[in-house]
């Protein structure tokens, strides 16, 4: 039984009953469960059900327990799908722009198509892989959205998107042979094709890797970096008549906080200054968007080093764009001195953060062997070019 046949078998009444039976199977008990179920069901169907149960368990982090428990996944689909919160944000953006229909090219298992449809947007979801399309159809049906989502198995470069209000392209950035792809022209399809397609649409939107070099971003686009819960999830390129070319945005979910700057309003790099009482760690989306200067201005702060994205200030400030720490100690990098200080303070819970240091956090923890009832955070970084340790704790 190939993967597509296995998916189709899981959509039968027997397959769905098996999925319900193995829903909460502990991975440690899979062998015993499989042995029992194979007495009354085909072995290949039991294996398919247990494999799908594992994928659903992994997908909970992205889709939530309720949706993940009803959806159908492929290994690549779980790995590459957009987190539901980010997809919902994108769909609401399109809805707010008056988009009523969207061509979702390289749709995968349908994570974004689901979000678009839930926002009331009609979707053409296109992918060339039969298994992926099968999962996308099954998901549209399982979530009651089949009336708004048309899934088409086709080469996206041959699909006519005329008549759709927007085109969304999510090129594949992984390969089964090479893993993660860093060259945008090695995406499938290449970034240049995706850009050309987006420019030809009334509104074009591309999902790209957040680590894309800024020099690879087309001049016609507004680039937006999105984080969720402090983790950078993706970057998006927006194209259209109402888009400001060269603008940059950082969007922080779930707070819905955002910084938006245009080429004429971008600030120069902040000045470097001595470490003050407070250290601010900007959100990853802010850093990726090169908007640390905007945060530093809001905090009335400066950088601790010209190459390090830590902002320091003398006063505490509340901001959604950075996490604040009160600094109690500043030491040259020296493991023995750090170990002695932590022992003196009774620090047993040690959070290690690094930026501009080659030392790995786990390696440092093994060396200092923290013990005691108290907690602290140590930053391994550079201050004015010198390897430095900053010790403190989060501002509550």
mmCIF file of C-alpha atoms in Angstrom:
data_model
loop_
_atom_site.group_PDB
_atom_site.id
_atom_site.type_symbol
_atom_site.label_atom_id
_atom_site.label_comp_id
_atom_site.label_asym_id
_atom_site.label_seq_id
_atom_site.Cartn_x
_atom_site.Cartn_y
_atom_site.Cartn_z
ATOM 1 C CA UNK A 1 0.000 0.000 0.000
ATOM 2 C CA UNK A 2 1.546 3.318 -1.082
ATOM 3 C CA UNK A 3 1.099 6.532 0.890
ATOM 4 C CA UNK A 4 -1.832 7.781 -1.187
ATOM 5 C CA UNK A 5 -3.615 4.428 -0.933
ATOM 6 C CA UNK A 6 -3.018 4.499 2.828
ATOM 7 C CA UNK A 7 -4.599 7.945 3.085
ATOM 8 C CA UNK A 8 -7.609 6.864 1.042
ATOM 9 C CA UNK A 9 -7.978 3.774 3.232
ATOM 10 C CA UNK A 10 -8.040 5.958 6.328
ATOM 11 C CA UNK A 11 -10.962 7.896 4.838
ATOM 12 C CA UNK A 12 -13.134 4.760 4.749
ATOM 13 C CA UNK A 13 -15.452 3.940 7.680
ATOM 14 C CA UNK A 14 -13.030 1.214 8.828
ATOM 15 C CA UNK A 15 -10.080 3.583 8.605
ATOM 16 C CA UNK A 16 -11.851 6.324 10.519
ATOM 17 C CA UNK A 17 -12.869 3.843 13.225
ATOM 18 C CA UNK A 18 -9.232 2.759 13.558
ATOM 19 C CA UNK A 19 -8.116 6.363 13.810
ATOM 20 C CA UNK A 20 -10.530 6.885 16.668
ATOM 21 C CA UNK A 21 -9.253 3.736 18.349
ATOM 22 C CA UNK A 22 -5.578 4.759 18.242
ATOM 23 C CA UNK A 23 -6.112 8.499 18.797
ATOM 24 C CA UNK A 24 -4.313 8.728 22.161
ATOM 25 C CA UNK A 25 -1.885 5.836 21.767
ATOM 26 C CA UNK A 26 1.308 6.263 23.762
ATOM 27 C CA UNK A 27 4.286 5.751 21.397
ATOM 28 C CA UNK A 28 5.753 3.339 23.947
ATOM 29 C CA UNK A 29 2.668 1.101 23.555
ATOM 30 C CA UNK A 30 2.412 1.179 19.763
ATOM 31 C CA UNK A 31 3.736 -2.339 19.269
ATOM 32 C CA UNK A 32 1.241 -3.860 21.696
ATOM 33 C CA UNK A 33 -1.638 -1.852 20.197
ATOM 34 C CA UNK A 34 -0.629 -2.802 16.657
ATOM 35 C CA UNK A 35 -0.397 -6.491 17.563
ATOM 36 C CA UNK A 36 -3.892 -6.434 19.059
ATOM 37 C CA UNK A 37 -5.526 -4.515 16.183
ATOM 38 C CA UNK A 38 -3.922 -6.657 13.468
ATOM 39 C CA UNK A 39 -6.014 -9.589 14.668
ATOM 40 C CA UNK A 40 -9.127 -7.902 13.279
ATOM 41 C CA UNK A 41 -7.830 -5.362 10.722
ATOM 42 C CA UNK A 42 -5.389 -5.424 7.789
ATOM 43 C CA UNK A 43 -1.821 -4.889 8.987
ATOM 44 C CA UNK A 44 -1.146 -2.088 6.495
ATOM 45 C CA UNK A 45 -4.246 -0.188 7.598
ATOM 46 C CA UNK A 46 -3.251 -0.500 11.256
ATOM 47 C CA UNK A 47 0.213 0.833 10.444
ATOM 48 C CA UNK A 48 -1.299 3.737 8.504
ATOM 49 C CA UNK A 49 -3.624 4.607 11.390
ATOM 50 C CA UNK A 50 -0.825 4.547 13.956
ATOM 51 C CA UNK A 51 1.383 6.662 11.682
ATOM 52 C CA UNK A 52 -1.413 9.199 11.226
ATOM 53 C CA UNK A 53 -1.991 9.283 14.992
ATOM 54 C CA UNK A 54 1.675 10.161 15.511
ATOM 55 C CA UNK A 55 1.448 12.950 12.942
ATOM 56 C CA UNK A 56 -1.703 14.323 14.570
ATOM 57 C CA UNK A 57 0.032 14.387 17.950
ATOM 58 C CA UNK A 58 2.926 16.354 16.426
ATOM 59 C CA UNK A 59 0.520 18.717 14.685
ATOM 60 C CA UNK A 60 -1.197 19.813 17.903
ATOM 61 C CA UNK A 61 1.515 22.446 18.473
ATOM 62 C CA UNK A 62 0.656 24.105 15.153
ATOM 63 C CA UNK A 63 -3.052 23.481 14.724
ATOM 64 C CA UNK A 64 -4.407 22.958 18.231
ATOM 65 C CA UNK A 65 -5.822 19.716 19.597
ATOM 66 C CA UNK A 66 -9.311 20.067 18.115
ATOM 67 C CA UNK A 67 -8.273 20.641 14.493
ATOM 68 C CA UNK A 68 -5.242 18.343 14.615
ATOM 69 C CA UNK A 69 -7.455 15.542 15.881
ATOM 70 C CA UNK A 70 -9.633 15.751 12.764
ATOM 71 C CA UNK A 71 -7.096 16.612 10.075
ATOM 72 C CA UNK A 72 -4.915 14.397 7.880
ATOM 73 C CA UNK A 73 -1.183 14.953 7.635
ATOM 74 C CA UNK A 74 1.925 13.922 5.791
ATOM 75 C CA UNK A 75 5.363 14.087 7.453
ATOM 76 C CA UNK A 76 6.352 17.030 5.246
ATOM 77 C CA UNK A 77 2.958 18.619 5.823
ATOM 78 C CA UNK A 78 3.429 18.712 9.586
ATOM 79 C CA UNK A 79 6.938 20.088 9.202
ATOM 80 C CA UNK A 80 6.234 22.765 6.610
ATOM 81 C CA UNK A 81 2.683 23.903 7.394
ATOM 82 C CA UNK A 82 2.050 27.398 8.637
ATOM 83 C CA UNK A 83 1.178 27.672 12.314
ATOM 84 C CA UNK A 84 -2.582 28.233 12.587
ATOM 85 C CA UNK A 85 -2.218 31.544 14.451
ATOM 86 C CA UNK A 86 0.047 32.959 11.725
ATOM 87 C CA UNK A 87 -2.231 31.682 8.946
ATOM 88 C CA UNK A 88 -5.243 33.267 10.676
ATOM 89 C CA UNK A 89 -3.396 36.582 10.939
ATOM 90 C CA UNK A 90 -2.554 36.489 7.232
ATOM 91 C CA UNK A 91 -6.140 35.611 6.305
ATOM 92 C CA UNK A 92 -7.503 38.503 8.357
ATOM 93 C CA UNK A 93 -5.052 40.842 6.609
ATOM 94 C CA UNK A 94 -6.362 39.747 3.221
ATOM 95 C CA UNK A 95 -9.957 39.996 4.380
ATOM 96 C CA UNK A 96 -9.270 43.518 5.653
ATOM 97 C CA UNK A 97 -7.978 44.433 2.194
ATOM 98 C CA UNK A 98 -11.263 43.334 0.629
ATOM 99 C CA UNK A 99 -9.978 40.036 -0.797
ATOM 100 C CA UNK A 100 -12.849 37.631 -1.556
ATOM 101 C CA UNK A 101 -10.908 35.021 -3.543
ATOM 102 C CA UNK A 102 -7.311 33.804 -3.472
ATOM 103 C CA UNK A 103 -5.213 31.376 -5.478
ATOM 104 C CA UNK A 104 -3.104 29.458 -2.934
ATOM 105 C CA UNK A 105 -0.170 28.079 -4.915
ATOM 106 C CA UNK A 106 1.937 25.316 -3.335
ATOM 107 C CA UNK A 107 -0.889 24.800 -0.841
ATOM 108 C CA UNK A 108 0.565 21.764 0.917
ATOM 109 C CA UNK A 109 -1.919 19.998 3.189
ATOM 110 C CA UNK A 110 -4.062 23.146 3.234
ATOM 111 C CA UNK A 111 -3.127 24.993 6.428
ATOM 112 C CA UNK A 112 -3.348 28.444 4.834
ATOM 113 C CA UNK A 113 -6.326 27.480 2.673
ATOM 114 C CA UNK A 114 -8.201 26.539 5.844
ATOM 115 C CA UNK A 115 -7.446 29.935 7.399
ATOM 116 C CA UNK A 116 -8.485 31.778 4.230
ATOM 117 C CA UNK A 117 -11.758 29.839 4.041
ATOM 118 C CA UNK A 118 -12.524 30.449 7.709
ATOM 119 C CA UNK A 119 -12.169 34.151 6.980
ATOM 120 C CA UNK A 120 -14.844 33.764 4.285
ATOM 121 C CA UNK A 121 -12.418 33.834 1.352
ATOM 122 C CA UNK A 122 -12.934 31.487 -1.602
ATOM 123 C CA UNK A 123 -9.767 29.463 -2.270
ATOM 124 C CA UNK A 124 -8.182 27.677 -5.214
ATOM 125 C CA UNK A 125 -5.571 25.452 -3.532
ATOM 126 C CA UNK A 126 -2.960 24.058 -5.933
ATOM 127 C CA UNK A 127 -0.190 21.504 -5.443
ATOM 128 C CA UNK A 128 1.425 19.026 -7.802
ATOM 129 C CA UNK A 129 1.808 16.157 -5.332
ATOM 130 C CA UNK A 130 -1.130 13.691 -5.350
ATOM 131 C CA UNK A 131 -0.722 12.720 -1.694
ATOM 132 C CA UNK A 132 -0.536 16.333 -0.561
ATOM 133 C CA UNK A 133 -3.631 17.214 -2.575
ATOM 134 C CA UNK A 134 -5.418 14.228 -1.097
ATOM 135 C CA UNK A 135 -4.638 15.453 2.404
ATOM 136 C CA UNK A 136 -5.746 18.998 1.523
ATOM 137 C CA UNK A 137 -9.094 17.724 0.218
ATOM 138 C CA UNK A 138 -9.584 15.530 3.263
ATOM 139 C CA UNK A 139 -8.836 18.466 5.552
ATOM 140 C CA UNK A 140 -11.233 20.811 3.782
ATOM 141 C CA UNK A 141 -13.935 18.171 4.136
ATOM 142 C CA UNK A 142 -13.081 17.278 7.753
ATOM 143 C CA UNK A 143 -13.332 20.918 8.838
ATOM 144 C CA UNK A 144 -16.514 21.655 6.901
ATOM 145 C CA UNK A 145 -14.837 23.990 4.408
ATOM 146 C CA UNK A 146 -15.086 22.016 1.178
ATOM 147 C CA UNK A 147 -17.604 24.526 -0.177
ATOM 148 C CA UNK A 148 -14.977 27.282 -0.121
ATOM 149 C CA UNK A 149 -11.839 25.316 -1.034
ATOM 150 C CA UNK A 150 -11.213 23.834 -4.474
ATOM 151 C CA UNK A 151 -8.108 21.609 -4.446
ATOM 152 C CA UNK A 152 -6.421 21.173 -7.813
ATOM 153 C CA UNK A 153 -3.535 18.803 -8.546
ATOM 154 C CA UNK A 154 -1.367 20.710 -11.015
ATOM 155 C CA UNK A 155 1.980 22.374 -11.649
ATOM 156 C CA UNK A 156 1.522 25.841 -10.125
ATOM 157 C CA UNK A 157 3.515 27.426 -12.953
ATOM 158 C CA UNK A 158 0.803 26.337 -15.391
ATOM 159 C CA UNK A 159 -2.238 27.526 -13.416
ATOM 160 C CA UNK A 160 -4.226 30.514 -14.668
ATOM 161 C CA UNK A 161 -4.986 32.752 -11.671
ATOM 162 C CA UNK A 162 -6.907 35.350 -13.663
ATOM 163 C CA UNK A 163 -10.033 36.450 -11.825
ATOM 164 C CA UNK A 164 -8.696 35.923 -8.310
ATOM 165 C CA UNK A 165 -8.354 38.944 -6.038
ATOM 166 C CA UNK A 166 -5.020 37.739 -4.654
ATOM 167 C CA UNK A 167 -2.297 35.176 -5.257
ATOM 168 C CA UNK A 168 -0.460 33.554 -2.354
ATOM 169 C CA UNK A 169 2.685 31.522 -3.076
ATOM 170 C CA UNK A 170 4.458 29.338 -0.542
ATOM 171 C CA UNK A 171 7.430 27.822 -2.400
ATOM 172 C CA UNK A 172 8.963 24.631 -1.030
ATOM 173 C CA UNK A 173 12.092 25.473 0.926
ATOM 174 C CA UNK A 174 13.081 21.913 1.786
ATOM 175 C CA UNK A 175 14.182 18.993 -0.315
ATOM 176 C CA UNK A 176 14.192 15.302 0.545
ATOM 177 C CA UNK A 177 17.825 15.077 -0.566
ATOM 178 C CA UNK A 178 19.308 18.369 0.660
ATOM 179 C CA UNK A 179 17.067 19.334 3.575
ATOM 180 C CA UNK A 180 16.583 23.054 4.157
ATOM 181 C CA UNK A 181 17.198 25.214 1.072
ATOM 182 C CA UNK A 182 18.877 28.580 1.629
ATOM 183 C CA UNK A 183 19.200 29.851 -1.958
ATOM 184 C CA UNK A 184 15.869 31.513 -2.905
ATOM 185 C CA UNK A 185 16.399 30.541 -6.537
ATOM 186 C CA UNK A 186 16.565 26.908 -5.463
ATOM 187 C CA UNK A 187 13.071 27.114 -3.961
ATOM 188 C CA UNK A 188 10.396 25.113 -5.780
ATOM 189 C CA UNK A 189 9.244 27.098 -7.678
ATOM 190 C CA UNK A 190 12.129 29.634 -7.673
ATOM 191 C CA UNK A 191 11.646 32.948 -5.897
ATOM 192 C CA UNK A 192 12.020 34.843 -9.215
ATOM 193 C CA UNK A 193 8.985 32.995 -10.642
ATOM 194 C CA UNK A 194 6.982 33.605 -7.470
ATOM 195 C CA UNK A 195 7.827 37.317 -7.552
ATOM 196 C CA UNK A 196 6.838 37.594 -11.210
ATOM 197 C CA UNK A 197 3.534 35.862 -10.474
ATOM 198 C CA UNK A 198 2.856 38.089 -7.465
ATOM 199 C CA UNK A 199 3.603 41.238 -9.466
ATOM 200 C CA UNK A 200 1.098 40.142 -12.113
ATOM 201 C CA UNK A 201 -1.727 39.707 -9.593
ATOM 202 C CA UNK A 202 -4.025 42.407 -8.172
ATOM 203 C CA UNK A 203 -2.450 41.576 -4.802
ATOM 204 C CA UNK A 204 0.496 39.223 -4.398
ATOM 205 C CA UNK A 205 1.811 37.648 -1.236
ATOM 206 C CA UNK A 206 4.808 35.328 -0.861
ATOM 207 C CA UNK A 207 5.811 33.289 2.176
ATOM 208 C CA UNK A 208 9.581 33.013 2.477
ATOM 209 C CA UNK A 209 12.178 31.934 5.007
ATOM 210 C CA UNK A 210 12.722 34.541 7.754
ATOM 211 C CA UNK A 211 16.483 34.332 7.250
ATOM 212 C CA UNK A 212 16.322 35.654 3.676
ATOM 213 C CA UNK A 213 19.110 38.199 3.052
ATOM 214 C CA UNK A 214 17.692 41.690 2.770
ATOM 215 C CA UNK A 215 19.534 42.190 -0.505
ATOM 216 C CA UNK A 216 17.491 39.319 -1.993
ATOM 217 C CA UNK A 217 14.199 41.103 -1.265
ATOM 218 C CA UNK A 218 12.684 42.641 -4.430
ATOM 219 C CA UNK A 219 12.585 46.436 -4.431
ATOM 220 C CA UNK A 220 8.856 46.402 -5.251
ATOM 221 C CA UNK A 221 7.886 44.547 -2.073
ATOM 222 C CA UNK A 222 7.013 45.379 1.492
ATOM 223 C CA UNK A 223 8.743 42.773 3.655
ATOM 224 C CA UNK A 224 7.131 41.595 6.878
ATOM 225 C CA UNK A 225 8.578 39.318 9.550
ATOM 226 C CA UNK A 226 6.159 37.539 11.888
ATOM 227 C CA UNK A 227 6.863 36.014 15.290
ATOM 228 C CA UNK A 228 4.485 34.042 17.480
ATOM 229 C CA UNK A 229 5.139 33.805 21.198
ATOM 230 C CA UNK A 230 8.618 35.228 20.665
ATOM 231 C CA UNK A 231 9.651 32.719 17.962
ATOM 232 C CA UNK A 232 10.145 33.999 14.421
ATOM 233 C CA UNK A 233 7.948 31.907 12.154
ATOM 234 C CA UNK A 234 8.218 33.382 8.684
ATOM 235 C CA UNK A 235 8.677 36.353 6.442
ATOM 236 C CA UNK A 236 6.180 37.615 3.885
ATOM 237 C CA UNK A 237 6.587 39.746 0.793
ATOM 238 C CA UNK A 238 3.609 41.904 -0.189
ATOM 239 C CA UNK A 239 3.086 43.213 -3.735
ATOM 240 C CA UNK A 240 0.347 45.446 -5.086
ATOM 241 C CA UNK A 241 -0.769 48.982 -5.874
ATOM 242 C CA UNK A 242 -1.267 49.881 -2.205
ATOM 243 C CA UNK A 243 2.063 48.394 -1.082
ATOM 244 C CA UNK A 244 4.941 50.699 -0.181
ATOM 245 C CA UNK A 245 8.051 49.463 -2.011
ATOM 246 C CA UNK A 246 11.017 48.945 0.296
ATOM 247 C CA UNK A 247 8.978 49.187 3.502
ATOM 248 C CA UNK A 248 9.638 46.804 6.386
ATOM 249 C CA UNK A 249 7.342 45.448 9.073
ATOM 250 C CA UNK A 250 7.747 43.376 12.206
ATOM 251 C CA UNK A 251 4.565 41.783 13.541
ATOM 252 C CA UNK A 252 4.398 40.120 16.942
ATOM 253 C CA UNK A 253 1.675 37.589 17.699
ATOM 254 C CA UNK A 254 -0.457 37.029 19.708
ATOM 255 C CA UNK A 255 -0.169 40.652 20.883
ATOM 256 C CA UNK A 256 -0.774 41.952 17.330
ATOM 257 C CA UNK A 257 1.926 44.532 17.977
ATOM 258 C CA UNK A 258 3.780 45.822 14.958
ATOM 259 C CA UNK A 259 6.406 48.235 13.704
ATOM 260 C CA UNK A 260 6.068 49.553 10.153
ATOM 261 C CA UNK A 261 8.684 51.793 8.585
ATOM 262 C CA UNK A 262 9.081 53.137 5.071
ATOM 263 C CA UNK A 263 12.413 53.864 3.378
ATOM 264 C CA UNK A 264 12.151 57.534 4.304
ATOM 265 C CA UNK A 265 11.528 56.926 8.002
ATOM 266 C CA UNK A 266 14.122 54.243 8.799
ATOM 267 C CA UNK A 267 16.453 55.244 11.615
ATOM 268 C CA UNK A 268 20.249 54.988 11.567
ATOM 269 C CA UNK A 269 21.939 52.394 13.767
ATOM 270 C CA UNK A 270 21.741 53.268 17.485
ATOM 271 C CA UNK A 271 24.812 54.563 19.263
ATOM 272 C CA UNK A 272 26.890 52.214 21.400
ATOM 273 C CA UNK A 273 26.893 53.049 25.110
ATOM 274 C CA UNK A 274 27.934 51.557 28.426
ATOM 275 C CA UNK A 275 25.738 48.844 29.886
ATOM 276 C CA UNK A 276 23.007 50.437 31.969
ATOM 277 C CA UNK A 277 20.821 48.948 34.631
ATOM 278 C CA UNK A 278 18.479 47.310 32.113
ATOM 279 C CA UNK A 279 19.109 45.095 29.108
ATOM 280 C CA UNK A 280 16.461 44.607 26.419
ATOM 281 C CA UNK A 281 16.347 41.600 24.138
ATOM 282 C CA UNK A 282 14.391 42.605 20.999
ATOM 283 C CA UNK A 283 11.897 40.148 19.555
ATOM 284 C CA UNK A 284 13.328 38.040 16.745
ATOM 285 C CA UNK A 285 10.980 39.582 14.169
ATOM 286 C CA UNK A 286 12.296 43.028 15.092
ATOM 287 C CA UNK A 287 15.873 41.839 14.641
ATOM 288 C CA UNK A 288 15.184 40.093 11.331
ATOM 289 C CA UNK A 289 13.434 43.213 10.020
ATOM 290 C CA UNK A 290 16.433 45.369 11.012
ATOM 291 C CA UNK A 291 14.230 47.509 13.234
ATOM 292 C CA UNK A 292 16.299 47.416 16.425
ATOM 293 C CA UNK A 293 16.971 51.154 16.035
ATOM 294 C CA UNK A 294 13.248 51.885 16.291
ATOM 295 C CA UNK A 295 13.032 49.891 19.526
ATOM 296 C CA UNK A 296 16.154 51.550 20.937
ATOM 297 C CA UNK A 297 14.649 54.984 20.291
ATOM 298 C CA UNK A 298 11.425 53.991 22.085
ATOM 299 C CA UNK A 299 13.489 52.792 25.070
ATOM 300 C CA UNK A 300 15.827 55.804 25.041
ATOM 301 C CA UNK A 301 18.629 53.283 24.866
ATOM 302 C CA UNK A 302 21.671 52.267 22.881
ATOM 303 C CA UNK A 303 23.559 49.146 21.841
ATOM 304 C CA UNK A 304 26.100 47.358 24.030
ATOM 305 C CA UNK A 305 28.158 46.622 20.902
ATOM 306 C CA UNK A 306 27.823 47.765 17.278
ATOM 307 C CA UNK A 307 27.343 44.171 16.094
ATOM 308 C CA UNK A 308 25.058 42.871 18.875
ATOM 309 C CA UNK A 309 21.264 43.339 18.951
ATOM 310 C CA UNK A 310 20.972 43.945 22.695
ATOM 311 C CA UNK A 311 19.666 47.336 23.779
ATOM 312 C CA UNK A 312 20.641 48.859 27.110
ATOM 313 C CA UNK A 313 18.954 51.664 29.050
ATOM 314 C CA UNK A 314 18.973 53.187 32.522
ATOM 315 C CA UNK A 315 15.221 53.098 33.097
ATOM 316 C CA UNK A 316 12.659 50.283 32.934
ATOM 317 C CA UNK A 317 10.198 50.474 30.061
ATOM 318 C CA UNK A 318 7.310 48.249 29.080
ATOM 319 C CA UNK A 319 7.341 47.387 25.404
ATOM 320 C CA UNK A 320 5.899 44.523 23.381
ATOM 321 C CA UNK A 321 8.957 44.593 21.139
ATOM 322 C CA UNK A 322 11.600 43.453 23.644
ATOM 323 C CA UNK A 323 12.027 41.475 26.855
ATOM 324 C CA UNK A 324 13.541 43.475 29.721
ATOM 325 C CA UNK A 325 16.149 42.233 32.211
ATOM 326 C CA UNK A 326 17.598 44.010 35.222
ATOM 327 C CA UNK A 327 21.377 43.577 35.175
ATOM 328 C CA UNK A 328 23.083 42.980 38.520
ATOM 329 C CA UNK A 329 26.616 42.060 37.405
ATOM 330 C CA UNK A 330 28.950 42.615 34.476
ATOM 331 C CA UNK A 331 32.034 40.403 34.243
ATOM 332 C CA UNK A 332 34.696 39.670 31.653
ATOM 333 C CA UNK A 333 34.146 36.189 30.313
ATOM 334 C CA UNK A 334 35.529 33.852 32.967
ATOM 335 C CA UNK A 335 33.856 30.557 33.848
ATOM 336 C CA UNK A 336 35.510 30.276 37.269
ATOM 337 C CA UNK A 337 34.358 33.750 38.303
ATOM 338 C CA UNK A 338 30.833 33.016 37.101
ATOM 339 C CA UNK A 339 30.751 29.713 38.984
ATOM 340 C CA UNK A 340 31.881 31.426 42.196
ATOM 341 C CA UNK A 341 29.315 34.216 41.823
ATOM 342 C CA UNK A 342 26.457 31.760 41.207
ATOM 343 C CA UNK A 343 27.489 29.687 44.206
ATOM 344 C CA UNK A 344 27.584 32.831 46.364
ATOM 345 C CA UNK A 345 24.081 33.817 45.161
ATOM 346 C CA UNK A 346 22.652 30.286 45.558
ATOM 347 C CA UNK A 347 21.616 30.081 41.895
ATOM 348 C CA UNK A 348 20.346 26.661 40.900
ATOM 349 C CA UNK A 349 18.128 27.651 37.970
ATOM 350 C CA UNK A 350 20.313 29.260 35.326
ATOM 351 C CA UNK A 351 19.011 30.557 31.995
ATOM 352 C CA UNK A 352 21.832 31.024 29.501
ATOM 353 C CA UNK A 353 21.395 33.331 26.520
ATOM 354 C CA UNK A 354 24.049 34.094 23.974
ATOM 355 C CA UNK A 355 24.624 36.526 21.179
ATOM 356 C CA UNK A 356 28.070 37.006 19.729
ATOM 357 C CA UNK A 357 29.586 34.132 21.720
ATOM 358 C CA UNK A 358 30.813 30.723 20.562
ATOM 359 C CA UNK A 359 30.098 29.094 23.937
ATOM 360 C CA UNK A 360 27.098 26.767 23.962
ATOM 361 C CA UNK A 361 24.590 27.208 26.841
ATOM 362 C CA UNK A 362 24.599 23.529 27.831
ATOM 363 C CA UNK A 363 28.379 23.486 27.880
ATOM 364 C CA UNK A 364 28.428 26.454 30.281
ATOM 365 C CA UNK A 365 25.794 24.868 32.540
ATOM 366 C CA UNK A 366 27.868 21.696 32.836
ATOM 367 C CA UNK A 367 30.910 23.691 33.828
ATOM 368 C CA UNK A 368 29.303 25.951 36.454
ATOM 369 C CA UNK A 369 26.999 23.243 37.918
ATOM 370 C CA UNK A 370 24.386 25.639 39.340
ATOM 371 C CA UNK A 371 22.919 24.670 42.706
ATOM 372 C CA UNK A 372 20.567 26.467 45.053
ATOM 373 C CA UNK A 373 17.063 27.863 45.388
ATOM 374 C CA UNK A 374 17.503 31.031 43.324
ATOM 375 C CA UNK A 375 17.319 31.796 39.597
ATOM 376 C CA UNK A 376 19.361 34.027 37.304
ATOM 377 C CA UNK A 377 19.955 34.742 33.628
ATOM 378 C CA UNK A 378 23.438 35.044 32.170
ATOM 379 C CA UNK A 379 24.091 36.674 28.793
ATOM 380 C CA UNK A 380 27.190 35.524 26.926
ATOM 381 C CA UNK A 381 27.917 38.372 24.590
ATOM 382 C CA UNK A 382 30.299 41.171 23.655
ATOM 383 C CA UNK A 383 30.400 44.636 25.148
ATOM 384 C CA UNK A 384 32.342 47.145 23.043
ATOM 385 C CA UNK A 385 34.074 44.208 21.378
ATOM 386 C CA UNK A 386 35.113 42.379 24.576
ATOM 387 C CA UNK A 387 33.711 38.926 25.537
ATOM 388 C CA UNK A 388 31.459 39.646 28.500
ATOM 389 C CA UNK A 389 29.009 37.998 30.883
ATOM 390 C CA UNK A 390 25.986 39.984 32.022
ATOM 391 C CA UNK A 391 24.004 38.526 34.925
ATOM 392 C CA UNK A 392 20.494 39.551 35.851
ATOM 393 C CA UNK A 393 16.858 38.537 35.900
ATOM 394 C CA UNK A 394 13.697 39.285 33.893
ATOM 395 C CA UNK A 395 11.721 42.376 34.851
ATOM 396 C CA UNK A 396 8.250 41.242 35.923
#
